[in-house]
XYZ file of C-alpha atoms in Angstrom:
681
model
C 119.283 109.903 90.603
C 117.614 109.634 87.200
C 116.826 112.761 85.191
C 113.118 113.557 85.140
C 111.269 114.539 81.992
C 111.022 118.384 81.942
C 107.650 119.856 82.833
C 107.882 122.461 80.073
C 108.448 119.710 77.480
C 105.078 118.096 78.168
C 102.874 118.323 75.060
C 99.335 119.664 75.453
C 97.289 118.891 78.585
C 96.876 122.565 79.459
C 94.294 121.934 82.196
C 96.515 119.411 83.958
C 99.570 121.651 83.843
C 97.569 124.651 85.029
C 96.040 122.723 87.955
C 99.463 121.510 89.078
C 100.995 124.971 88.814
C 98.141 126.584 90.760
C 98.724 124.143 93.600
C 102.442 124.918 93.462
C 101.566 128.606 93.859
C 98.990 127.980 96.612
C 99.046 124.531 98.283
C 95.914 125.623 100.192
C 93.937 124.915 97.001
C 93.861 121.311 98.193
C 95.665 119.183 95.640
C 94.803 117.678 92.270
C 93.103 114.451 91.222
C 94.047 113.467 87.662
C 91.621 111.103 85.931
C 92.406 109.572 82.567
C 93.071 106.563 80.423
C 96.354 104.696 80.571
C 99.352 106.037 78.659
C 98.451 109.725 78.849
C 101.537 110.962 80.731
C 99.681 111.601 83.993
C 102.552 110.357 86.130
C 105.194 112.027 83.973
C 103.634 115.466 84.375
C 103.242 115.037 88.138
C 106.804 113.855 88.667
C 108.130 116.690 86.504
C 106.486 119.271 88.763
C 108.848 118.449 91.648
C 111.831 120.006 89.835
C 109.949 123.313 89.512
C 109.324 123.830 93.207
C 111.709 126.258 94.926
C 114.246 124.953 97.426
C 113.125 124.766 101.043
C 115.134 125.840 104.086
C 115.023 123.273 106.900
C 116.372 122.939 110.428
C 119.575 120.917 110.242
C 119.043 117.387 111.527
C 115.241 117.669 111.827
C 113.556 114.588 110.400
C 110.314 116.556 109.959
C 111.672 119.380 107.753
C 110.835 122.209 110.136
C 111.197 125.746 108.768
C 114.006 127.582 110.641
C 112.007 130.813 110.445
C 108.960 129.234 112.115
C 109.760 125.799 113.569
C 106.898 123.602 114.697
C 106.662 123.963 118.497
C 105.303 120.411 118.754
C 107.927 118.789 116.517
C 108.993 115.390 117.928
C 112.622 116.332 117.191
C 112.225 119.730 118.897
C 112.366 122.103 120.515
C 114.533 123.791 117.915
C 116.790 126.633 118.872
C 118.718 128.959 116.628
C 120.947 126.273 115.185
C 122.200 125.924 111.660
C 119.789 125.748 108.744
C 120.252 123.988 105.442
C 118.579 124.217 102.042
C 117.425 121.246 100.006
C 115.237 120.565 96.999
C 111.517 120.077 97.581
C 110.745 116.376 97.797
C 108.245 114.366 95.848
C 107.254 111.340 97.935
C 105.330 108.496 96.308
C 102.822 106.464 98.311
C 102.575 102.899 96.957
C 99.105 101.359 96.656
C 100.144 98.459 98.895
C 101.629 100.618 101.666
C 100.758 99.873 105.282
C 99.363 102.366 107.769
C 102.688 102.358 109.641
C 104.528 103.251 106.440
C 102.203 106.195 105.851
C 101.973 107.797 109.298
C 105.101 106.345 110.923
C 105.866 103.520 113.303
C 106.487 103.374 117.037
C 109.301 101.347 118.578
C 107.065 99.237 120.817
C 109.960 97.550 122.637
C 111.523 100.868 123.697
C 108.130 102.325 124.583
C 107.381 99.418 126.936
C 110.867 98.896 128.347
C 112.048 102.526 128.657
C 108.830 104.509 128.544
C 110.057 106.763 125.722
C 108.300 107.863 122.568
C 110.613 106.325 120.009
C 108.973 107.314 116.732
C 110.099 106.497 113.205
C 108.608 109.052 110.759
C 106.513 107.862 107.823
C 105.797 109.150 104.347
C 103.620 112.004 105.619
C 106.618 113.446 107.460
C 108.862 112.976 104.437
C 106.369 114.835 102.212
C 106.091 117.868 104.540
C 106.661 121.058 102.490
C 106.825 118.991 99.283
C 104.614 116.793 97.101
C 102.864 113.578 98.118
C 101.980 111.609 94.991
C 99.593 108.637 94.957
C 99.435 106.739 91.681
C 96.243 104.677 91.228
C 94.702 106.441 94.217
C 91.372 104.712 93.542
C 93.007 101.370 94.424
C 94.316 102.599 97.779
C 92.627 101.124 100.851
C 89.883 103.284 102.314
C 91.502 103.674 105.736
C 94.745 104.934 104.146
C 92.809 107.445 102.038
C 91.018 108.670 105.160
C 94.337 109.170 106.990
C 95.879 110.852 103.979
C 93.057 113.311 103.405
C 92.703 114.119 107.107
C 96.388 115.025 107.272
C 96.099 117.110 104.104
C 93.103 118.988 105.517
C 94.590 119.623 108.996
C 98.210 120.143 107.999
C 99.324 117.695 110.677
C 99.540 113.963 111.283
C 98.390 112.441 114.567
C 99.498 109.001 115.711
C 97.603 107.648 118.717
C 98.408 104.062 119.653
C 98.549 102.099 122.886
C 98.772 105.244 125.011
C 101.583 106.788 122.974
C 100.781 110.057 121.207
C 102.814 111.790 118.490
C 101.930 114.814 116.387
C 103.950 116.451 113.640
C 103.343 118.961 110.851
C 102.349 117.503 107.473
C 101.623 120.191 104.905
C 102.107 119.000 101.362
C 100.784 119.239 97.831
C 98.570 116.167 97.364
C 98.368 114.760 93.839
C 96.537 111.569 92.882
C 96.192 109.880 89.504
C 93.703 107.192 88.516
C 92.214 105.301 85.596
C 88.381 105.309 86.007
C 88.191 101.919 84.249
C 89.724 100.366 87.369
C 87.115 101.740 89.772
C 85.964 105.067 91.166
C 86.646 106.951 94.362
C 83.747 107.421 96.750
C 82.018 110.826 96.302
C 83.017 112.010 99.778
C 86.659 111.300 98.923
C 86.417 112.977 95.534
C 85.234 116.089 97.340
C 88.413 116.233 99.428
C 90.590 116.868 96.370
C 90.660 120.555 95.550
C 90.796 120.253 91.757
C 90.119 117.454 89.308
C 91.335 117.219 85.721
C 90.279 114.797 82.975
C 93.060 113.876 80.535
C 92.998 111.921 77.280
C 95.455 111.238 74.505
C 95.352 113.725 71.655
C 93.726 112.638 68.389
C 95.683 115.220 66.384
C 98.382 113.462 64.300
C 100.811 116.397 64.480
C 100.612 116.552 68.263
C 101.089 112.804 68.548
C 104.128 113.058 66.265
C 105.614 115.682 68.583
C 104.937 113.468 71.604
C 106.835 110.566 70.050
C 109.670 112.787 68.816
C 110.286 114.280 72.261
C 109.939 110.966 74.052
C 112.483 109.274 71.800
C 114.887 112.194 72.225
C 114.522 111.977 76.006
C 115.046 108.199 76.072
C 118.201 108.492 73.948
C 119.807 111.186 76.130
C 117.833 112.195 79.262
C 120.476 114.634 80.538
C 120.948 116.312 77.154
C 117.197 116.583 76.597
C 116.695 118.141 80.021
C 119.536 120.597 79.358
C 117.785 121.848 76.208
C 114.734 122.756 78.329
C 116.680 124.138 81.285
C 116.011 127.750 80.363
C 112.243 127.281 80.176
C 112.301 125.324 83.431
C 114.201 128.096 85.209
C 111.821 130.766 83.890
C 108.791 128.819 85.045
C 110.383 128.239 88.442
C 110.934 131.975 88.831
C 107.343 132.650 87.868
C 106.109 130.286 90.587
C 108.253 132.128 93.143
C 106.891 135.478 91.961
C 103.286 134.258 92.098
C 103.807 132.951 95.638
C 105.150 136.333 96.702
C 102.222 138.145 95.068
C 99.541 135.821 96.451
C 99.044 137.583 99.847
C 98.368 140.844 98.001
C 95.563 139.474 95.804
C 92.136 140.920 96.665
C 89.055 138.721 96.358
C 86.309 141.318 95.891
C 82.626 141.104 96.741
C 81.660 140.625 93.092
C 83.915 137.589 92.735
C 82.621 136.177 96.024
C 79.024 136.559 94.855
C 79.865 134.828 91.587
C 81.516 131.962 93.441
C 78.576 131.500 95.805
C 76.010 131.790 93.001
C 77.886 129.284 90.822
C 78.108 126.683 93.595
C 74.414 127.175 94.386
C 73.403 126.973 90.717
C 75.184 123.648 90.258
C 73.824 122.289 93.570
C 77.127 121.109 94.972
C 77.019 119.717 98.501
C 78.538 121.570 101.444
C 80.770 124.646 101.476
C 84.106 123.118 100.496
C 83.496 123.901 96.812
C 83.053 127.615 97.571
C 86.285 127.736 99.573
C 88.272 125.814 96.952
C 86.950 128.053 94.169
C 87.922 131.163 96.126
C 91.467 129.892 96.710
C 91.819 128.751 93.105
C 90.602 132.069 91.695
C 93.067 133.912 93.944
C 95.918 131.664 92.788
C 94.905 132.265 89.157
C 95.142 136.023 89.660
C 98.585 135.699 91.263
C 99.724 133.376 88.468
C 98.649 136.006 85.919
C 100.524 138.724 87.833
C 97.417 140.574 89.028
C 96.210 141.635 92.466
C 92.491 141.495 91.648
C 90.285 138.483 90.905
C 88.228 138.723 87.712
C 85.222 136.860 86.320
C 87.593 134.923 84.087
C 89.437 133.661 87.164
C 86.149 132.564 88.731
C 85.108 130.792 85.525
C 88.403 128.895 85.252
C 88.250 128.007 88.943
C 84.747 126.577 88.478
C 85.875 124.406 85.555
C 88.615 122.903 87.715
C 86.879 122.684 91.103
C 83.242 121.764 90.406
C 82.890 118.925 87.835
C 83.793 116.098 90.215
C 81.587 117.549 92.965
C 78.454 117.295 90.826
C 78.446 113.484 90.633
C 75.416 112.176 92.486
C 76.168 108.522 91.754
C 78.856 106.574 89.873
C 76.787 106.492 86.673
C 76.951 110.285 86.342
C 79.695 111.516 84.044
C 81.772 114.334 85.516
C 81.372 117.622 83.700
C 79.958 121.128 83.798
C 77.392 122.909 81.621
C 79.491 125.842 80.438
C 76.501 127.755 79.046
C 74.855 127.642 82.451
C 78.138 128.694 84.050
C 78.453 131.708 81.758
C 74.853 132.752 82.434
C 75.422 132.607 86.201
C 78.630 134.612 86.026
C 77.013 137.226 83.814
C 74.015 137.558 86.125
C 76.075 138.060 89.295
C 79.177 139.765 87.937
C 80.468 142.929 86.345
C 81.853 143.116 82.852
C 85.607 142.754 82.834
C 88.116 141.365 80.376
C 88.860 137.654 80.665
C 92.448 136.965 81.619
C 94.579 134.361 80.010
C 94.734 131.807 82.847
C 96.632 129.136 80.971
C 100.107 127.991 81.900
C 101.547 130.163 79.165
C 99.388 133.186 80.032
C 100.126 136.160 82.222
C 101.239 139.709 81.658
C 104.169 138.719 79.468
C 102.192 136.487 77.153
C 104.051 133.218 77.703
C 106.119 130.816 75.715
C 109.734 130.023 76.320
C 110.797 133.659 76.288
C 108.102 134.886 78.684
C 108.568 132.482 81.541
C 105.438 130.492 80.734
C 104.930 126.926 79.614
C 105.275 126.310 75.877
C 102.081 125.133 74.165
C 103.474 121.677 73.514
C 104.404 118.899 75.880
C 103.619 115.498 77.285
C 104.200 112.001 76.189
C 102.495 108.706 76.754
C 104.287 106.551 79.290
C 103.247 103.171 77.983
C 102.640 103.856 74.335
C 99.933 105.878 72.646
C 97.642 103.179 71.352
C 94.311 103.244 73.103
C 93.089 99.785 73.987
C 89.487 98.842 74.600
C 89.261 97.653 78.237
C 87.702 94.347 79.010
C 84.121 94.620 80.126
C 83.314 97.811 78.224
C 80.380 97.991 75.888
C 80.698 96.521 72.432
C 78.747 97.429 69.341
C 75.205 96.067 69.397
C 74.600 93.602 66.538
C 72.579 95.169 63.761
C 69.065 93.920 63.071
C 68.719 91.780 59.898
C 67.341 93.616 56.877
C 63.694 93.258 55.979
C 62.980 90.064 54.069
C 66.160 88.332 55.199
C 65.726 84.710 56.299
C 65.496 84.177 60.030
C 68.409 82.411 61.679
C 68.026 78.757 62.498
C 66.440 77.954 65.870
C 69.047 77.724 68.607
C 71.655 79.723 66.720
C 73.702 82.131 68.776
C 71.996 85.220 67.371
C 68.606 83.625 66.706
C 65.542 85.823 67.238
C 67.672 88.505 68.826
C 65.793 91.481 70.211
C 67.043 94.990 70.781
C 68.511 95.715 74.228
C 65.915 96.590 76.863
C 66.364 99.706 78.980
C 66.990 99.009 82.639
C 64.404 99.989 85.209
C 65.280 102.771 87.622
C 67.872 101.527 90.152
C 66.837 101.418 93.783
C 68.558 101.273 97.155
C 69.487 97.797 98.296
C 70.166 96.300 101.680
C 73.427 94.609 102.538
C 74.285 91.384 100.722
C 76.723 89.329 102.746
C 78.467 86.002 102.438
C 78.215 83.568 105.375
C 81.063 82.928 107.756
C 84.195 84.893 108.584
C 86.553 85.684 105.717
C 90.008 87.201 105.339
C 89.563 89.087 102.084
C 90.401 92.595 100.960
C 89.218 95.465 103.105
C 85.650 96.458 102.289
C 82.241 97.105 103.784
C 80.193 93.986 103.189
C 80.838 90.620 104.888
C 82.427 89.803 108.253
C 86.169 89.203 108.074
C 89.432 89.176 109.991
C 91.041 92.475 109.084
C 93.761 94.902 110.171
C 91.066 97.370 111.235
C 87.952 96.814 113.305
C 87.081 95.651 116.784
C 89.691 93.637 118.654
C 88.646 90.031 119.212
C 91.852 88.396 120.512
C 95.611 88.096 120.196
C 98.178 85.853 118.529
C 101.900 85.682 117.884
C 102.795 87.990 114.974
C 103.472 86.439 111.592
C 106.190 88.640 110.154
C 106.187 92.349 111.032
C 104.106 93.417 114.021
C 101.416 95.879 112.880
C 98.815 96.030 115.668
C 100.099 95.445 119.197
C 97.787 93.815 121.717
C 99.186 95.538 124.817
C 97.441 93.463 127.506
C 98.429 90.164 125.881
C 102.027 91.374 125.472
C 102.291 92.348 129.142
C 100.698 89.043 130.156
C 103.258 87.119 128.072
C 106.223 89.077 129.502
C 105.145 89.200 133.172
C 106.103 85.624 134.239
C 109.706 86.107 133.052
C 110.637 89.340 134.828
C 112.638 87.736 137.662
C 114.511 85.435 135.276
C 115.383 88.424 133.105
C 116.824 90.294 136.070
C 114.344 93.144 136.180
C 115.458 95.760 138.711
C 113.767 99.021 137.714
C 110.256 100.200 137.002
C 110.342 99.334 133.318
C 109.026 96.020 132.043
C 111.660 93.814 130.420
C 110.123 92.897 127.064
C 111.568 90.537 124.490
C 110.455 90.144 120.903
C 108.909 86.755 121.699
C 106.541 88.481 124.134
C 104.930 90.689 121.495
C 101.371 89.785 120.549
C 99.479 90.808 117.442
C 95.882 91.952 117.933
C 93.322 90.014 115.891
C 90.489 92.196 114.695
C 87.156 91.702 113.028
C 85.881 94.106 110.411
C 84.358 93.945 106.949
C 85.637 92.657 103.629
C 84.751 93.209 99.992
C 83.374 90.280 98.007
C 82.981 89.185 94.404
C 79.316 89.273 93.348
C 79.016 87.327 90.082
C 75.744 87.593 88.165
C 74.775 84.839 85.711
C 71.931 86.357 83.679
C 69.667 84.378 81.348
C 69.267 86.479 78.159
C 67.396 83.848 76.125
C 64.129 84.237 74.268
C 62.064 83.060 77.242
C 63.445 86.025 79.194
C 62.925 88.591 76.456
C 59.778 90.210 77.860
C 60.649 93.894 78.120
C 59.179 94.386 81.574
C 60.938 91.303 82.891
C 64.392 92.162 81.547
C 63.973 95.793 82.555
C 63.345 94.739 86.147
C 66.307 92.354 86.087
C 68.643 95.017 84.719
C 67.370 97.529 87.267
C 68.127 95.130 90.092
C 71.630 94.442 88.786
C 72.306 98.170 88.442
C 71.122 98.680 92.011
C 73.518 96.048 93.275
C 76.313 97.583 91.234
C 75.739 100.863 93.050
C 75.812 99.035 96.355
C 78.997 97.206 95.346
C 80.639 100.519 94.463
C 79.885 101.864 97.928
C 81.050 98.679 99.655
C 84.273 98.231 97.636
C 83.276 94.954 95.999
C 84.182 93.432 92.685
C 81.305 92.599 90.334
C 81.170 90.320 87.291
C 78.497 89.491 84.705
C 78.030 86.242 82.773
C 75.239 86.054 80.186
C 73.936 83.015 78.354
C 71.686 82.828 75.290
C 71.470 81.022 71.953
C 74.091 78.281 71.983
C 76.706 79.566 74.427
C 77.611 81.766 77.366
C 79.978 84.723 77.503
C 81.747 86.747 80.130
C 80.089 90.102 79.459
C 81.889 91.835 82.318
C 85.081 90.442 83.866
C 85.266 90.935 87.647
C 85.863 94.631 88.166
C 85.227 97.561 90.479
C 84.374 99.930 87.628
C 80.649 100.568 87.817
C 80.821 102.788 84.734
C 81.962 99.869 82.578
C 79.444 97.564 84.253
C 76.503 99.888 83.634
C 77.431 100.446 79.994
C 77.790 96.711 79.284
C 74.556 95.828 81.035
C 72.601 98.524 79.198
C 73.489 97.020 75.807
C 72.795 93.404 76.727
C 70.692 91.831 73.909
C 68.216 88.959 74.341
C 66.926 86.078 72.208
C 67.576 82.445 71.316
C 67.537 79.278 73.386
C 68.618 78.790 77.014
C 72.042 77.132 77.443
C 71.746 77.088 81.244
C 74.555 74.554 81.689
C 76.904 76.718 79.609
C 76.095 79.733 81.779
C 76.797 77.853 85.004
C 80.015 76.365 83.612
C 81.200 79.783 82.479
C 80.448 81.165 85.948
C 82.348 78.253 87.490
C 85.346 78.949 85.258
C 85.308 82.666 86.165
C 85.195 81.881 89.882
C 87.962 79.299 89.517
C 90.267 81.856 87.907
C 89.371 84.494 90.504
C 90.139 82.058 93.339
C 93.613 81.579 91.901
C 94.074 85.313 91.410
C 92.647 86.382 94.764
C 92.011 83.350 96.992
C 90.961 85.465 99.978
C 88.040 87.176 98.190
C 84.863 85.155 98.718
C 82.221 84.979 95.966
C 78.428 85.184 95.857
C 76.766 83.741 92.736
C 73.432 85.288 91.700
C 71.705 83.332 88.877
C 68.874 85.214 87.170
C 66.755 82.776 85.114
C 63.396 81.052 84.757
C 65.185 77.716 85.115
C 64.317 76.385 81.675
C 67.243 74.662 79.972
C 66.735 74.222 76.216
C 70.190 74.435 74.650
C 72.180 71.334 73.646
C 71.603 67.621 74.330
C 70.076 66.658 77.708
C 70.030 70.302 78.811
C 68.322 69.741 82.178
C 70.720 66.985 83.288
C 73.736 69.005 82.151
C 72.501 72.045 84.086
C 72.092 69.943 87.228
C 75.622 68.586 86.932
C 77.016 72.074 86.347
C 75.173 73.322 89.433
C 76.671 70.475 91.426
C 80.158 71.834 90.721
C 79.276 75.089 92.511
C 77.647 73.216 95.396
C 80.703 70.980 95.822
C 82.940 74.042 96.208
C 80.606 75.654 98.741
C 79.850 78.757 96.646
C 77.087 80.819 98.265
C 74.354 81.258 95.662
C 70.937 82.783 95.012
C 68.582 81.950 92.112
C 66.198 84.689 91.036
C 63.174 82.896 89.541
C 61.933 84.869 86.534
C 59.170 82.419 85.554
C 55.780 84.082 85.089
C 52.253 83.019 84.135
C 49.483 80.997 85.765
C 51.295 77.664 85.263
C 54.770 77.454 86.751
C 57.147 74.526 86.414
C 59.288 75.417 89.416
C 62.537 74.661 87.593
C 64.374 77.599 89.156
C 63.690 76.185 92.620
C 65.145 72.847 91.513
C 68.220 74.670 90.223
C 68.602 76.429 93.576
C 68.501 73.076 95.382
C 71.182 71.714 93.046
C 73.322 74.761 93.772
C 72.765 74.416 97.503
C 71.348 77.938 97.548
C 68.029 79.774 97.791
C 65.392 80.711 95.187
C 63.199 83.794 95.012
C 60.530 84.808 92.497
C 60.838 87.769 90.175
C 58.198 89.640 92.162
C 60.466 89.444 95.196
C 63.432 90.905 93.386
C 63.171 94.236 95.156
C 65.754 95.340 97.695
C 64.190 93.838 100.826
C 63.792 90.441 99.191
C 67.357 90.359 97.884
C 68.823 91.242 101.276
C 66.625 88.683 103.013
C 67.687 86.103 100.481
C 71.333 86.304 101.358
C 70.471 86.033 105.024
C 68.633 82.863 104.057
C 71.788 81.639 102.331
C 73.595 82.010 105.643
C 70.889 80.071 107.455
C 70.659 77.253 104.914
C 74.372 76.706 104.430
C 75.356 77.043 108.078
C 78.977 77.325 107.049
C 81.659 78.899 109.206
C 84.920 80.417 108.104
């Protein structure tokens, strides 16, 4: 087993270390979600925590880690008597992003269940993590149904497996820790709320601290065992402090003043539901125990609010997480009594802290993949500066010709469902019809590879004609592997919605571009909720660019769209060709994800030689590949040329005017796409 990086050697990141330690003291706090850019030692800090947890005593031979002092009466390996007990280190179990449901909750031996009528159950990761840590790296990329199962088990302290008439329940109490990079997509608000605490981390900009990070990382890489040995004393002291805080926790008193402050703070910040109040109360109690006190102070409540409330205040994905600390202080002062603020940090407590006091030293942490911060694709770039007064205007048709300042987007609105025709097989989502692992059962087939969803009736039907030949003599059905049938199910998939937006001079009217940006923002919100990928191609001047590569990060999408400039000619063919190239690459990368192309333009093609003919040929490429498409006609005025409608015909899609860009029209449009294409999966 490799030597982990010591927790006490992590540089900085006090909030992250404190949140992890509080959950180690009181797992009832509800876990930690760590948000931050890549290379900020998120995973290193989480993995290091496992070595600080005290050993656990388990029933010998129990696959579900039952406590000998209070074994689970419903344990599948029970009932447990007064047999031998054994001690082992607390486990840290990692849940891979691509894990299956069976791997998470456990798998049933279908053949034994059918042939012998026994509950032959193979435990999953939830059972392995019982009384330890369950760590999910890139939790925002985990499938929704796995997140639901994970959070339900964390909330109830038990895992329930109900399949084909076979029922299994086992205890599953663990410290849940998730890490994520917001650039790769957000968690839904209702899932954010299920994590007790959330911490934002970023690489330090202090040269001295960065030097210390590199120095410690190099020393660890050269000699992991020797480096860990140098920090063994601090690790042991911190481990003892966790044990002491756990023992003190039941004696901590949460007084009426602290309860009023907690309730008033949650009300003042308008958080939804009561979970925030409960999490704050548990966190404040753990803070008091960590500091070696039996009473909860205003300082504990303040620190608990900073850890438990920021992520619960997000009303939509465009809201940045955070808390107004001045408002927090005013609320606490109004509803509380004056008392000294404790030192709640990892190095705080009655003995001060530091290596000699059993706390965490004030340095630590290292980047896992280097410390350089890269600018992610699709994030906003610097807006080109306006030319100075008196400077000559750029030549007509130049890339930056007649550029106007970015127009503010109109207020986003609620949209109806956009869906792609036919039946797909893409990634799990909430938009278009698809064959999925979850949903309503529509039929059965022979399994390809590992059986995941048994179709019981079809399996029995396949086995029944062979019972006499197989020598059946008892009540059990003789089932062979060839008899097993996989259930086929229909659910919903996520799609790729690619916008091709005309940003030329003919589109530069502020009201027009504001409406277009507002509509795109609205669809981005909808895509966030339905687990889609969204991309943005813009064309103006002499060329087209990929302003936003296909992504699930609505924060990056909103920022890039907000700073979109306008001006110049209309290279419509270049925009369509760029969109075609993006979709071609995405088909190679993810062939199961079906696209929807939304072209926002007035249809005028003025860039390059024979612009109209080139645009028609470029549109024909999309039509030949069967790409579902919608053209939003932005042409205005009493005289209309109808060029957007011609473009829609060339694309094999549907056109709509700018006045019909509102939610109802957009949703109806895609239904029209289904009717006009008449394609089936």
